[in-house]
Amino acid sequence: MGKKFLKLLRIKKMKLVKVLILLTVILRSSDLKAQLTFTVNNSSSSYSITCSNPTLNLSATSNFSSTLSYTWISPQLISIASNSIGITSPGAYTINATSGALSASQTIAIGINTTVPTLTLSSSNASLTCLTHTVLVSGIVSPTNVQISWVEPFTEFPCVTNTCVFVAAGTYHLKITDPINGCANSGTISIGDGRNYFQMSTPEPFLVNCPDGTVTISPIYSTNINSINFAWTSPINASVSGANTSSLTTNAPGTYTVMVTDTTNGCITKNLIYVYACVGINLDLFETNFKIFPNPVKDKLQFELNDLLIFDLKLMIADALGQIVYSENNFDLKMELDLNFLKSGIYYLKLVGFKNQKVFKLIKD
């Protein structure tokens, strides 16, 4: 009886030792497994794929005492044996780390935000006209906090909002960018130029016979005068007829202004027409009591043309050798000519007008 008891006690003792050894192994294994940790580093501040960050670069690092083997499992169940991965599509990505019989894993959810902002451009009118000098261009954008960037034909006053007033014809480009995901959209709108002006040119000056003569004047034009209004401005002393037609009849010399308005677009064109006065067609205007004084001249030279008007005069002064020392276009006979810049000597003053010219010998004191 005593021997059986001792034998049974030894067997139980052996089983207890095996249990203790097994428990020790399990505890040691648990301690090692607890030490197998790693960190996944993200190159971006978020875990979402965006237009400004289309690739997320994830990499794992660890201070585990032994070498670790890493394997990435993509949502498509593709295994990548590496500690790093470049992710371009959303989903759940799992990384496993192993060292011998030990292992650890992490699963990371990757989202996506590549929504492009919407843009619709519209304008208040398609073209600039002489009645409509500006065009309002509006861009309807969503979201409203997008960044605005215009490319304009002229950048003197660049627009910085989605609604702009433009004063020049051309093509305008608007780019919008969502600051959150970097996604962009763009649109183009063209503004035409409907400012069509009546084309006319200035004819040669007209001549009116004096006294009591008349002359009919008109600009030179080749375009159709339908939907065109004429308006003349005449000298105060002129007696005229046809002030709202394409041709004006007048009895006085002077400068006449013709204003042409296109009633379809409001565009206005102006032109000057000159009327000279003479007693007869072949009369030299400069022989009609015209004179210069004083001569000899010390500083200021004056001109006198009795009651006659001459326009578009060209004045030239040459020295005794024929070299031009002074010239002036559109010279006004009513003005004094300052000759202080000339040295003392003999000069020749030439006046050239409509079908007329005259040379005077001039002595400078």
mmCIF file of C-alpha atoms in Angstrom:
data_model
loop_
_atom_site.group_PDB
_atom_site.id
_atom_site.type_symbol
_atom_site.label_atom_id
_atom_site.label_comp_id
_atom_site.label_asym_id
_atom_site.label_seq_id
_atom_site.Cartn_x
_atom_site.Cartn_y
_atom_site.Cartn_z
ATOM 1 C CA MET A 1 0.000 0.000 0.000
ATOM 2 C CA GLY A 2 2.807 2.436 0.864
ATOM 3 C CA LYS A 3 4.799 1.524 -2.239
ATOM 4 C CA LYS A 4 1.800 2.131 -4.513
ATOM 5 C CA PHE A 5 1.225 5.508 -2.992
ATOM 6 C CA LEU A 6 4.851 6.571 -3.488
ATOM 7 C CA LYS A 7 4.778 5.423 -7.115
ATOM 8 C CA LEU A 8 1.583 7.366 -7.750
ATOM 9 C CA LEU A 9 3.101 10.435 -6.143
ATOM 10 C CA ARG A 10 6.158 10.261 -8.403
ATOM 11 C CA ILE A 11 3.995 10.081 -11.508
ATOM 12 C CA LYS A 12 1.987 13.130 -10.493
ATOM 13 C CA LYS A 13 5.188 15.003 -9.723
ATOM 14 C CA MET A 14 6.567 14.261 -13.203
ATOM 15 C CA LYS A 15 3.348 15.507 -14.828
ATOM 16 C CA LEU A 16 3.493 18.676 -12.773
ATOM 17 C CA VAL A 17 7.083 19.341 -13.949
ATOM 18 C CA LYS A 18 6.030 18.894 -17.615
ATOM 19 C CA VAL A 19 3.156 21.297 -17.080
ATOM 20 C CA LEU A 20 5.477 23.851 -15.526
ATOM 21 C CA ILE A 21 7.973 23.491 -18.402
ATOM 22 C CA LEU A 22 5.190 23.909 -20.989
ATOM 23 C CA LEU A 23 3.837 26.945 -19.180
ATOM 24 C CA THR A 24 7.322 28.478 -19.112
ATOM 25 C CA VAL A 25 7.678 27.978 -22.915
ATOM 26 C CA ILE A 26 4.298 29.583 -23.540
ATOM 27 C CA LEU A 27 5.162 32.560 -21.364
ATOM 28 C CA ARG A 28 8.529 33.029 -23.067
ATOM 29 C CA SER A 29 6.875 32.798 -26.469
ATOM 30 C CA SER A 30 4.308 35.393 -25.411
ATOM 31 C CA ASP A 31 7.090 37.735 -24.253
ATOM 32 C CA LEU A 32 8.893 37.416 -27.628
ATOM 33 C CA LYS A 33 5.689 37.973 -29.579
ATOM 34 C CA ALA A 34 4.945 41.060 -27.568
ATOM 35 C CA GLN A 35 8.337 42.437 -28.613
ATOM 36 C CA LEU A 36 7.592 42.018 -32.408
ATOM 37 C CA THR A 37 6.151 45.438 -33.182
ATOM 38 C CA PHE A 38 6.568 47.767 -36.167
ATOM 39 C CA THR A 39 5.418 51.171 -37.343
ATOM 40 C CA VAL A 40 3.994 52.073 -40.746
ATOM 41 C CA ASN A 41 5.201 55.478 -41.922
ATOM 42 C CA ASN A 42 3.141 57.587 -44.343
ATOM 43 C CA SER A 43 4.730 60.086 -46.739
ATOM 44 C CA SER A 44 1.513 62.113 -46.734
ATOM 45 C CA SER A 45 -0.416 63.742 -43.940
ATOM 46 C CA SER A 46 -3.552 61.792 -44.869
ATOM 47 C CA TYR A 47 -4.525 58.299 -45.941
ATOM 48 C CA SER A 48 -6.460 59.413 -49.007
ATOM 49 C CA ILE A 49 -5.424 59.486 -52.653
ATOM 50 C CA THR A 50 -5.908 62.995 -54.107
ATOM 51 C CA CYS A 51 -5.115 64.868 -57.329
ATOM 52 C CA SER A 52 -2.219 66.623 -55.640
ATOM 53 C CA ASN A 53 -1.014 63.367 -54.025
ATOM 54 C CA PRO A 54 -1.923 60.532 -56.424
ATOM 55 C CA THR A 55 0.492 58.048 -54.823
ATOM 56 C CA LEU A 56 0.707 57.226 -51.108
ATOM 57 C CA ASN A 57 4.082 55.829 -50.113
ATOM 58 C CA LEU A 58 3.882 53.622 -46.990
ATOM 59 C CA SER A 59 6.883 51.993 -45.360
ATOM 60 C CA ALA A 60 7.352 49.888 -42.228
ATOM 61 C CA THR A 61 10.146 50.226 -39.688
ATOM 62 C CA SER A 62 10.847 48.327 -36.450
ATOM 63 C CA ASN A 63 13.380 48.179 -33.636
ATOM 64 C CA PHE A 64 12.869 44.439 -33.248
ATOM 65 C CA SER A 65 16.108 42.685 -32.315
ATOM 66 C CA SER A 66 15.917 40.207 -35.195
ATOM 67 C CA THR A 67 15.493 40.690 -38.909
ATOM 68 C CA LEU A 68 11.874 40.959 -39.986
ATOM 69 C CA SER A 69 10.296 39.890 -43.258
ATOM 70 C CA TYR A 70 7.455 42.075 -44.541
ATOM 71 C CA THR A 71 4.637 41.243 -46.933
ATOM 72 C CA TRP A 72 1.950 43.616 -48.187
ATOM 73 C CA ILE A 73 -1.444 42.240 -49.201
ATOM 74 C CA SER A 74 -3.424 44.522 -51.519
ATOM 75 C CA PRO A 75 -7.238 44.598 -51.813
ATOM 76 C CA GLN A 76 -6.821 42.445 -54.937
ATOM 77 C CA LEU A 77 -4.987 39.850 -52.751
ATOM 78 C CA ILE A 78 -1.676 40.529 -54.477
ATOM 79 C CA SER A 79 1.341 39.885 -52.225
ATOM 80 C CA ILE A 80 4.287 42.271 -52.311
ATOM 81 C CA ALA A 81 7.367 41.185 -50.355
ATOM 82 C CA SER A 82 8.696 44.526 -49.217
ATOM 83 C CA ASN A 83 8.546 46.839 -46.263
ATOM 84 C CA SER A 84 7.325 49.684 -48.543
ATOM 85 C CA ILE A 85 4.560 50.120 -51.061
ATOM 86 C CA GLY A 86 3.279 52.851 -53.394
ATOM 87 C CA ILE A 87 -0.529 52.910 -53.317
ATOM 88 C CA THR A 88 -2.518 54.436 -56.196
ATOM 89 C CA SER A 89 -5.973 52.967 -55.579
ATOM 90 C CA PRO A 90 -8.183 52.888 -52.479
ATOM 91 C CA GLY A 91 -8.940 49.884 -50.300
ATOM 92 C CA ALA A 92 -7.724 47.942 -47.249
ATOM 93 C CA TYR A 93 -3.995 47.144 -47.314
ATOM 94 C CA THR A 94 -2.516 44.632 -44.815
ATOM 95 C CA ILE A 95 1.152 44.344 -43.932
ATOM 96 C CA ASN A 96 2.508 41.213 -42.201
ATOM 97 C CA ALA A 97 5.826 41.121 -40.355
ATOM 98 C CA THR A 98 7.439 37.798 -39.423
ATOM 99 C CA SER A 99 10.548 36.647 -37.631
ATOM 100 C CA GLY A 100 10.795 32.894 -37.255
ATOM 101 C CA ALA A 101 7.625 31.656 -35.615
ATOM 102 C CA LEU A 102 6.631 35.164 -34.548
ATOM 103 C CA SER A 103 4.391 37.450 -36.604
ATOM 104 C CA ALA A 104 2.431 40.695 -36.384
ATOM 105 C CA SER A 105 0.185 42.557 -38.803
ATOM 106 C CA GLN A 106 -1.558 45.867 -39.427
ATOM 107 C CA THR A 107 -4.413 46.788 -41.788
ATOM 108 C CA ILE A 108 -4.643 50.323 -43.179
ATOM 109 C CA ALA A 109 -7.714 51.728 -44.926
ATOM 110 C CA ILE A 110 -6.873 53.969 -47.898
ATOM 111 C CA GLY A 111 -9.541 56.391 -49.121
ATOM 112 C CA ILE A 112 -9.767 58.523 -52.248
ATOM 113 C CA ASN A 113 -10.699 62.159 -52.892
ATOM 114 C CA THR A 114 -10.248 63.020 -56.564
ATOM 115 C CA THR A 115 -13.489 64.897 -57.136
ATOM 116 C CA VAL A 116 -12.928 67.602 -59.752
ATOM 117 C CA PRO A 117 -14.560 70.977 -58.991
ATOM 118 C CA THR A 118 -17.304 71.992 -61.393
ATOM 119 C CA LEU A 119 -17.179 75.124 -63.522
ATOM 120 C CA THR A 120 -19.738 76.810 -65.794
ATOM 121 C CA LEU A 121 -18.825 80.033 -67.620
ATOM 122 C CA SER A 122 -21.355 82.510 -68.981
ATOM 123 C CA SER A 123 -21.271 86.104 -70.232
ATOM 124 C CA SER A 124 -23.732 88.987 -70.253
ATOM 125 C CA ASN A 125 -23.238 89.418 -74.013
ATOM 126 C CA ALA A 126 -21.130 87.761 -76.688
ATOM 127 C CA SER A 127 -19.403 90.868 -78.041
ATOM 128 C CA LEU A 128 -18.314 94.355 -77.231
ATOM 129 C CA THR A 129 -20.081 97.095 -79.167
ATOM 130 C CA CYS A 130 -19.922 100.861 -79.205
ATOM 131 C CA LEU A 131 -23.088 100.812 -77.074
ATOM 132 C CA THR A 132 -21.908 98.019 -74.773
ATOM 133 C CA HIS A 133 -18.364 98.734 -73.657
ATOM 134 C CA THR A 134 -18.011 95.919 -71.121
ATOM 135 C CA VAL A 135 -18.842 92.237 -70.804
ATOM 136 C CA LEU A 136 -19.670 90.596 -67.463
ATOM 137 C CA VAL A 137 -18.266 87.064 -67.297
ATOM 138 C CA SER A 138 -19.466 84.797 -64.473
ATOM 139 C CA GLY A 139 -18.067 81.456 -63.447
ATOM 140 C CA ILE A 140 -20.354 79.216 -61.381
ATOM 141 C CA VAL A 141 -17.998 77.055 -59.301
ATOM 142 C CA SER A 142 -18.443 74.259 -56.786
ATOM 143 C CA PRO A 143 -17.109 74.101 -54.146
ATOM 144 C CA THR A 144 -17.043 77.845 -53.629
ATOM 145 C CA ASN A 145 -13.646 77.956 -51.908
ATOM 146 C CA VAL A 146 -11.696 77.069 -55.045
ATOM 147 C CA GLN A 147 -8.574 78.956 -56.053
ATOM 148 C CA ILE A 148 -9.064 81.249 -59.089
ATOM 149 C CA SER A 149 -6.560 81.805 -61.897
ATOM 150 C CA TRP A 150 -7.392 83.774 -65.083
ATOM 151 C CA VAL A 151 -5.366 83.918 -68.286
ATOM 152 C CA GLU A 152 -6.409 87.076 -70.135
ATOM 153 C CA PRO A 153 -5.441 88.712 -73.448
ATOM 154 C CA PHE A 154 -4.527 91.875 -71.515
ATOM 155 C CA THR A 155 -3.301 91.777 -67.926
ATOM 156 C CA GLU A 156 -3.224 95.460 -66.984
ATOM 157 C CA PHE A 157 -6.088 94.869 -64.544
ATOM 158 C CA PRO A 158 -6.166 91.096 -63.898
ATOM 159 C CA CYS A 159 -9.305 89.539 -62.462
ATOM 160 C CA VAL A 160 -8.972 87.534 -59.233
ATOM 161 C CA THR A 161 -12.549 86.395 -58.663
ATOM 162 C CA ASN A 162 -14.930 84.101 -60.507
ATOM 163 C CA THR A 163 -17.024 87.090 -61.676
ATOM 164 C CA CYS A 164 -15.250 89.717 -63.777
ATOM 165 C CA VAL A 165 -15.970 92.728 -65.956
ATOM 166 C CA PHE A 166 -13.849 92.723 -69.118
ATOM 167 C CA VAL A 167 -13.356 95.662 -71.472
ATOM 168 C CA ALA A 168 -11.328 93.977 -74.220
ATOM 169 C CA ALA A 169 -12.230 91.428 -76.857
ATOM 170 C CA GLY A 170 -10.359 88.129 -76.909
ATOM 171 C CA THR A 171 -10.254 84.658 -75.401
ATOM 172 C CA TYR A 172 -10.282 84.296 -71.615
ATOM 173 C CA HIS A 173 -9.251 81.150 -69.726
ATOM 174 C CA LEU A 174 -10.299 80.379 -66.143
ATOM 175 C CA LYS A 175 -8.648 77.663 -64.051
ATOM 176 C CA ILE A 176 -10.055 76.637 -60.678
ATOM 177 C CA THR A 177 -8.304 74.415 -58.132
ATOM 178 C CA ASP A 178 -9.751 72.723 -55.050
ATOM 179 C CA PRO A 179 -7.273 73.530 -52.252
ATOM 180 C CA ILE A 180 -8.248 70.386 -50.329
ATOM 181 C CA ASN A 181 -7.467 67.724 -52.931
ATOM 182 C CA GLY A 182 -5.597 69.722 -55.583
ATOM 183 C CA CYS A 183 -8.044 68.745 -58.347
ATOM 184 C CA ALA A 184 -8.465 71.373 -61.084
ATOM 185 C CA ASN A 185 -10.892 72.292 -63.815
ATOM 186 C CA SER A 186 -10.751 74.952 -66.518
ATOM 187 C CA GLY A 187 -12.984 76.734 -68.977
ATOM 188 C CA THR A 188 -12.645 79.124 -71.913
ATOM 189 C CA ILE A 189 -14.910 81.912 -73.086
ATOM 190 C CA SER A 190 -14.450 84.239 -76.058
ATOM 191 C CA ILE A 191 -15.584 87.849 -76.295
ATOM 192 C CA GLY A 192 -16.071 89.158 -79.809
ATOM 193 C CA ASP A 193 -15.524 92.685 -81.103
ATOM 194 C CA GLY A 194 -18.636 94.125 -82.698
ATOM 195 C CA ARG A 195 -17.282 97.677 -82.903
ATOM 196 C CA ASN A 196 -17.494 98.227 -86.663
ATOM 197 C CA TYR A 197 -16.723 101.810 -87.608
ATOM 198 C CA PHE A 198 -17.812 103.556 -90.769
ATOM 199 C CA GLN A 199 -14.754 103.833 -93.004
ATOM 200 C CA MET A 200 -14.112 107.227 -94.550
ATOM 201 C CA SER A 201 -11.142 109.421 -95.396
ATOM 202 C CA THR A 202 -10.394 113.114 -95.765
ATOM 203 C CA PRO A 203 -10.515 114.496 -99.294
ATOM 204 C CA GLU A 204 -8.354 117.301 -100.654
ATOM 205 C CA PRO A 205 -9.405 120.699 -99.295
ATOM 206 C CA PHE A 206 -12.367 122.294 -101.050
ATOM 207 C CA LEU A 207 -12.378 125.836 -102.483
ATOM 208 C CA VAL A 208 -15.243 128.296 -102.120
ATOM 209 C CA ASN A 209 -15.484 131.331 -104.399
ATOM 210 C CA CYS A 210 -15.637 134.667 -102.627
ATOM 211 C CA PRO A 211 -17.752 136.624 -102.267
ATOM 212 C CA ASP A 212 -21.153 134.923 -102.232
ATOM 213 C CA GLY A 213 -19.877 131.604 -103.537
ATOM 214 C CA THR A 214 -20.819 128.145 -102.249
ATOM 215 C CA VAL A 215 -19.264 124.712 -102.330
ATOM 216 C CA THR A 216 -20.604 121.235 -101.574
ATOM 217 C CA ILE A 217 -18.314 119.104 -99.419
ATOM 218 C CA SER A 218 -18.387 115.453 -98.367
ATOM 219 C CA PRO A 219 -15.993 112.800 -97.012
ATOM 220 C CA ILE A 220 -14.639 109.966 -99.109
ATOM 221 C CA TYR A 221 -16.271 106.623 -98.338
ATOM 222 C CA SER A 222 -17.019 103.376 -100.118
ATOM 223 C CA THR A 223 -19.197 101.533 -97.618
ATOM 224 C CA ASN A 224 -22.966 101.368 -97.708
ATOM 225 C CA ILE A 225 -24.642 104.266 -95.898
ATOM 226 C CA ASN A 226 -27.741 102.325 -94.864
ATOM 227 C CA SER A 227 -28.339 102.715 -91.100
ATOM 228 C CA ILE A 228 -25.871 105.608 -91.071
ATOM 229 C CA ASN A 229 -26.558 109.074 -89.640
ATOM 230 C CA PHE A 230 -24.511 112.131 -90.643
ATOM 231 C CA ALA A 231 -24.052 115.243 -88.525
ATOM 232 C CA TRP A 232 -21.911 118.254 -89.482
ATOM 233 C CA THR A 233 -20.276 120.883 -87.291
ATOM 234 C CA SER A 234 -19.557 124.125 -89.148
ATOM 235 C CA PRO A 235 -17.788 127.442 -88.439
ATOM 236 C CA ILE A 236 -20.004 130.028 -86.742
ATOM 237 C CA ASN A 237 -20.108 132.351 -89.734
ATOM 238 C CA ALA A 238 -21.079 129.635 -92.221
ATOM 239 C CA SER A 239 -24.503 129.361 -93.828
ATOM 240 C CA VAL A 240 -25.041 125.696 -94.629
ATOM 241 C CA SER A 241 -27.607 123.218 -95.882
ATOM 242 C CA GLY A 242 -27.674 119.453 -95.608
ATOM 243 C CA ALA A 243 -26.307 119.349 -92.058
ATOM 244 C CA ASN A 244 -27.684 115.815 -91.563
ATOM 245 C CA THR A 245 -26.767 114.341 -94.925
ATOM 246 C CA SER A 246 -23.619 112.914 -96.411
ATOM 247 C CA SER A 247 -22.943 116.177 -98.332
ATOM 248 C CA LEU A 248 -22.909 119.701 -96.913
ATOM 249 C CA THR A 249 -23.261 122.920 -98.895
ATOM 250 C CA THR A 250 -21.550 125.950 -97.353
ATOM 251 C CA ASN A 251 -20.549 129.489 -98.227
ATOM 252 C CA ALA A 252 -17.642 129.950 -95.813
ATOM 253 C CA PRO A 253 -14.065 128.732 -95.527
ATOM 254 C CA GLY A 254 -12.925 126.959 -92.390
ATOM 255 C CA THR A 255 -12.670 123.573 -90.760
ATOM 256 C CA TYR A 256 -15.743 121.314 -90.895
ATOM 257 C CA THR A 257 -16.307 118.181 -88.812
ATOM 258 C CA VAL A 258 -18.466 115.350 -90.084
ATOM 259 C CA MET A 259 -19.649 112.803 -87.506
ATOM 260 C CA VAL A 260 -21.004 109.492 -88.766
ATOM 261 C CA THR A 261 -23.013 107.198 -86.459
ATOM 262 C CA ASP A 262 -23.779 103.577 -87.264
ATOM 263 C CA THR A 263 -27.241 103.104 -85.771
ATOM 264 C CA THR A 264 -26.871 99.307 -85.676
ATOM 265 C CA ASN A 265 -23.978 99.295 -83.213
ATOM 266 C CA GLY A 266 -23.655 102.912 -82.014
ATOM 267 C CA CYS A 267 -20.135 103.363 -83.407
ATOM 268 C CA ILE A 268 -19.180 106.964 -84.196
ATOM 269 C CA THR A 269 -16.532 108.088 -86.689
ATOM 270 C CA LYS A 270 -15.345 111.668 -87.080
ATOM 271 C CA ASN A 271 -13.436 113.336 -89.866
ATOM 272 C CA LEU A 272 -12.188 116.842 -90.628
ATOM 273 C CA ILE A 273 -12.746 118.540 -93.971
ATOM 274 C CA TYR A 274 -11.069 121.827 -94.892
ATOM 275 C CA VAL A 275 -12.542 124.583 -97.041
ATOM 276 C CA TYR A 276 -10.266 127.289 -98.439
ATOM 277 C CA ALA A 277 -11.367 130.639 -99.786
ATOM 278 C CA CYS A 278 -10.323 132.275 -103.056
ATOM 279 C CA VAL A 279 -11.627 134.859 -105.520
ATOM 280 C CA GLY A 280 -10.960 132.696 -108.564
ATOM 281 C CA ILE A 281 -9.798 129.166 -109.127
ATOM 282 C CA ASN A 282 -6.437 130.267 -110.534
ATOM 283 C CA LEU A 283 -5.749 132.931 -107.959
ATOM 284 C CA ASP A 284 -2.544 132.531 -105.991
ATOM 285 C CA LEU A 285 -3.633 132.925 -102.381
ATOM 286 C CA PHE A 286 -0.249 134.240 -101.342
ATOM 287 C CA GLU A 287 -0.558 137.151 -103.766
ATOM 288 C CA THR A 288 -3.716 138.468 -102.114
ATOM 289 C CA ASN A 289 -2.275 141.192 -99.882
ATOM 290 C CA PHE A 290 -0.236 138.575 -98.023
ATOM 291 C CA LYS A 291 2.908 139.737 -96.276
ATOM 292 C CA ILE A 292 5.398 138.894 -93.549
ATOM 293 C CA PHE A 293 6.718 141.499 -91.123
ATOM 294 C CA PRO A 294 8.975 142.840 -89.840
ATOM 295 C CA ASN A 295 11.653 142.166 -92.425
ATOM 296 C CA PRO A 296 14.489 142.441 -91.423
ATOM 297 C CA VAL A 297 13.436 140.624 -88.263
ATOM 298 C CA LYS A 298 15.166 140.530 -84.916
ATOM 299 C CA ASP A 299 13.167 137.921 -83.009
ATOM 300 C CA LYS A 300 9.402 137.480 -83.775
ATOM 301 C CA LEU A 301 8.084 137.155 -87.329
ATOM 302 C CA GLN A 302 4.391 137.787 -88.032
ATOM 303 C CA PHE A 303 2.100 136.983 -90.974
ATOM 304 C CA GLU A 304 -0.830 138.829 -92.492
ATOM 305 C CA LEU A 305 -3.416 137.411 -94.900
ATOM 306 C CA ASN A 306 -6.357 139.793 -95.212
ATOM 307 C CA ASP A 307 -9.630 138.032 -94.313
ATOM 308 C CA LEU A 308 -8.585 134.784 -96.010
ATOM 309 C CA LEU A 309 -8.059 131.396 -94.393
ATOM 310 C CA ILE A 310 -5.377 128.956 -95.418
ATOM 311 C CA PHE A 311 -5.037 125.518 -93.806
ATOM 312 C CA ASP A 312 -2.479 122.737 -93.843
ATOM 313 C CA LEU A 313 0.429 125.057 -94.497
ATOM 314 C CA LYS A 314 3.962 123.766 -94.477
ATOM 315 C CA LEU A 315 6.682 126.240 -93.541
ATOM 316 C CA MET A 316 10.365 125.825 -94.303
ATOM 317 C CA ILE A 317 13.378 128.095 -93.736
ATOM 318 C CA ALA A 318 16.619 127.606 -95.676
ATOM 319 C CA ASP A 319 19.937 129.379 -95.291
ATOM 320 C CA ALA A 320 21.844 131.084 -98.089
ATOM 321 C CA LEU A 321 23.343 127.707 -99.091
ATOM 322 C CA GLY A 322 19.901 126.125 -99.478
ATOM 323 C CA GLN A 323 20.117 123.954 -96.336
ATOM 324 C CA ILE A 324 16.847 123.578 -94.395
ATOM 325 C CA VAL A 325 17.331 124.970 -90.890
ATOM 326 C CA TYR A 326 13.695 124.826 -89.762
ATOM 327 C CA SER A 327 10.439 123.238 -90.918
ATOM 328 C CA GLU A 328 6.945 122.848 -89.522
ATOM 329 C CA ASN A 329 3.821 121.112 -90.819
ATOM 330 C CA ASN A 330 0.310 122.476 -90.260
ATOM 331 C CA PHE A 331 1.695 125.920 -89.562
ATOM 332 C CA ASP A 332 -0.796 128.437 -88.190
ATOM 333 C CA LEU A 333 -0.439 131.883 -89.765
ATOM 334 C CA LYS A 334 -2.089 133.414 -86.715
ATOM 335 C CA MET A 335 0.906 132.499 -84.610
ATOM 336 C CA GLU A 336 4.159 134.425 -84.326
ATOM 337 C CA LEU A 337 7.297 132.613 -85.380
ATOM 338 C CA ASP A 338 10.178 132.951 -82.923
ATOM 339 C CA LEU A 339 13.442 133.227 -84.901
ATOM 340 C CA ASN A 340 15.824 133.869 -82.024
ATOM 341 C CA PHE A 341 17.505 130.563 -82.785
ATOM 342 C CA LEU A 342 18.771 131.894 -86.162
ATOM 343 C CA LYS A 343 22.089 133.632 -86.599
ATOM 344 C CA SER A 344 22.201 136.965 -88.407
ATOM 345 C CA GLY A 345 22.145 136.594 -92.161
ATOM 346 C CA ILE A 346 20.014 136.025 -95.228
ATOM 347 C CA TYR A 347 17.420 133.225 -95.285
ATOM 348 C CA TYR A 348 14.618 132.056 -97.520
ATOM 349 C CA LEU A 349 11.177 131.310 -96.048
ATOM 350 C CA LYS A 350 8.928 129.043 -98.078
ATOM 351 C CA LEU A 351 5.211 128.509 -97.475
ATOM 352 C CA VAL A 352 3.455 125.595 -99.214
ATOM 353 C CA GLY A 353 -0.338 125.390 -99.220
ATOM 354 C CA PHE A 354 -3.089 123.815 -101.294
ATOM 355 C CA LYS A 355 -1.941 124.291 -104.935
ATOM 356 C CA ASN A 356 0.044 127.337 -103.805
ATOM 357 C CA GLN A 357 3.519 128.135 -102.615
ATOM 358 C CA LYS A 358 5.498 131.283 -101.948
ATOM 359 C CA VAL A 359 9.160 132.023 -101.175
ATOM 360 C CA PHE A 360 10.182 135.120 -99.241
ATOM 361 C CA LYS A 361 13.667 136.519 -98.798
ATOM 362 C CA LEU A 362 14.165 137.035 -95.091
ATOM 363 C CA ILE A 363 16.868 139.080 -93.365
ATOM 364 C CA LYS A 364 17.704 138.151 -89.758
ATOM 365 C CA ASP A 365 19.322 140.927 -87.693
#
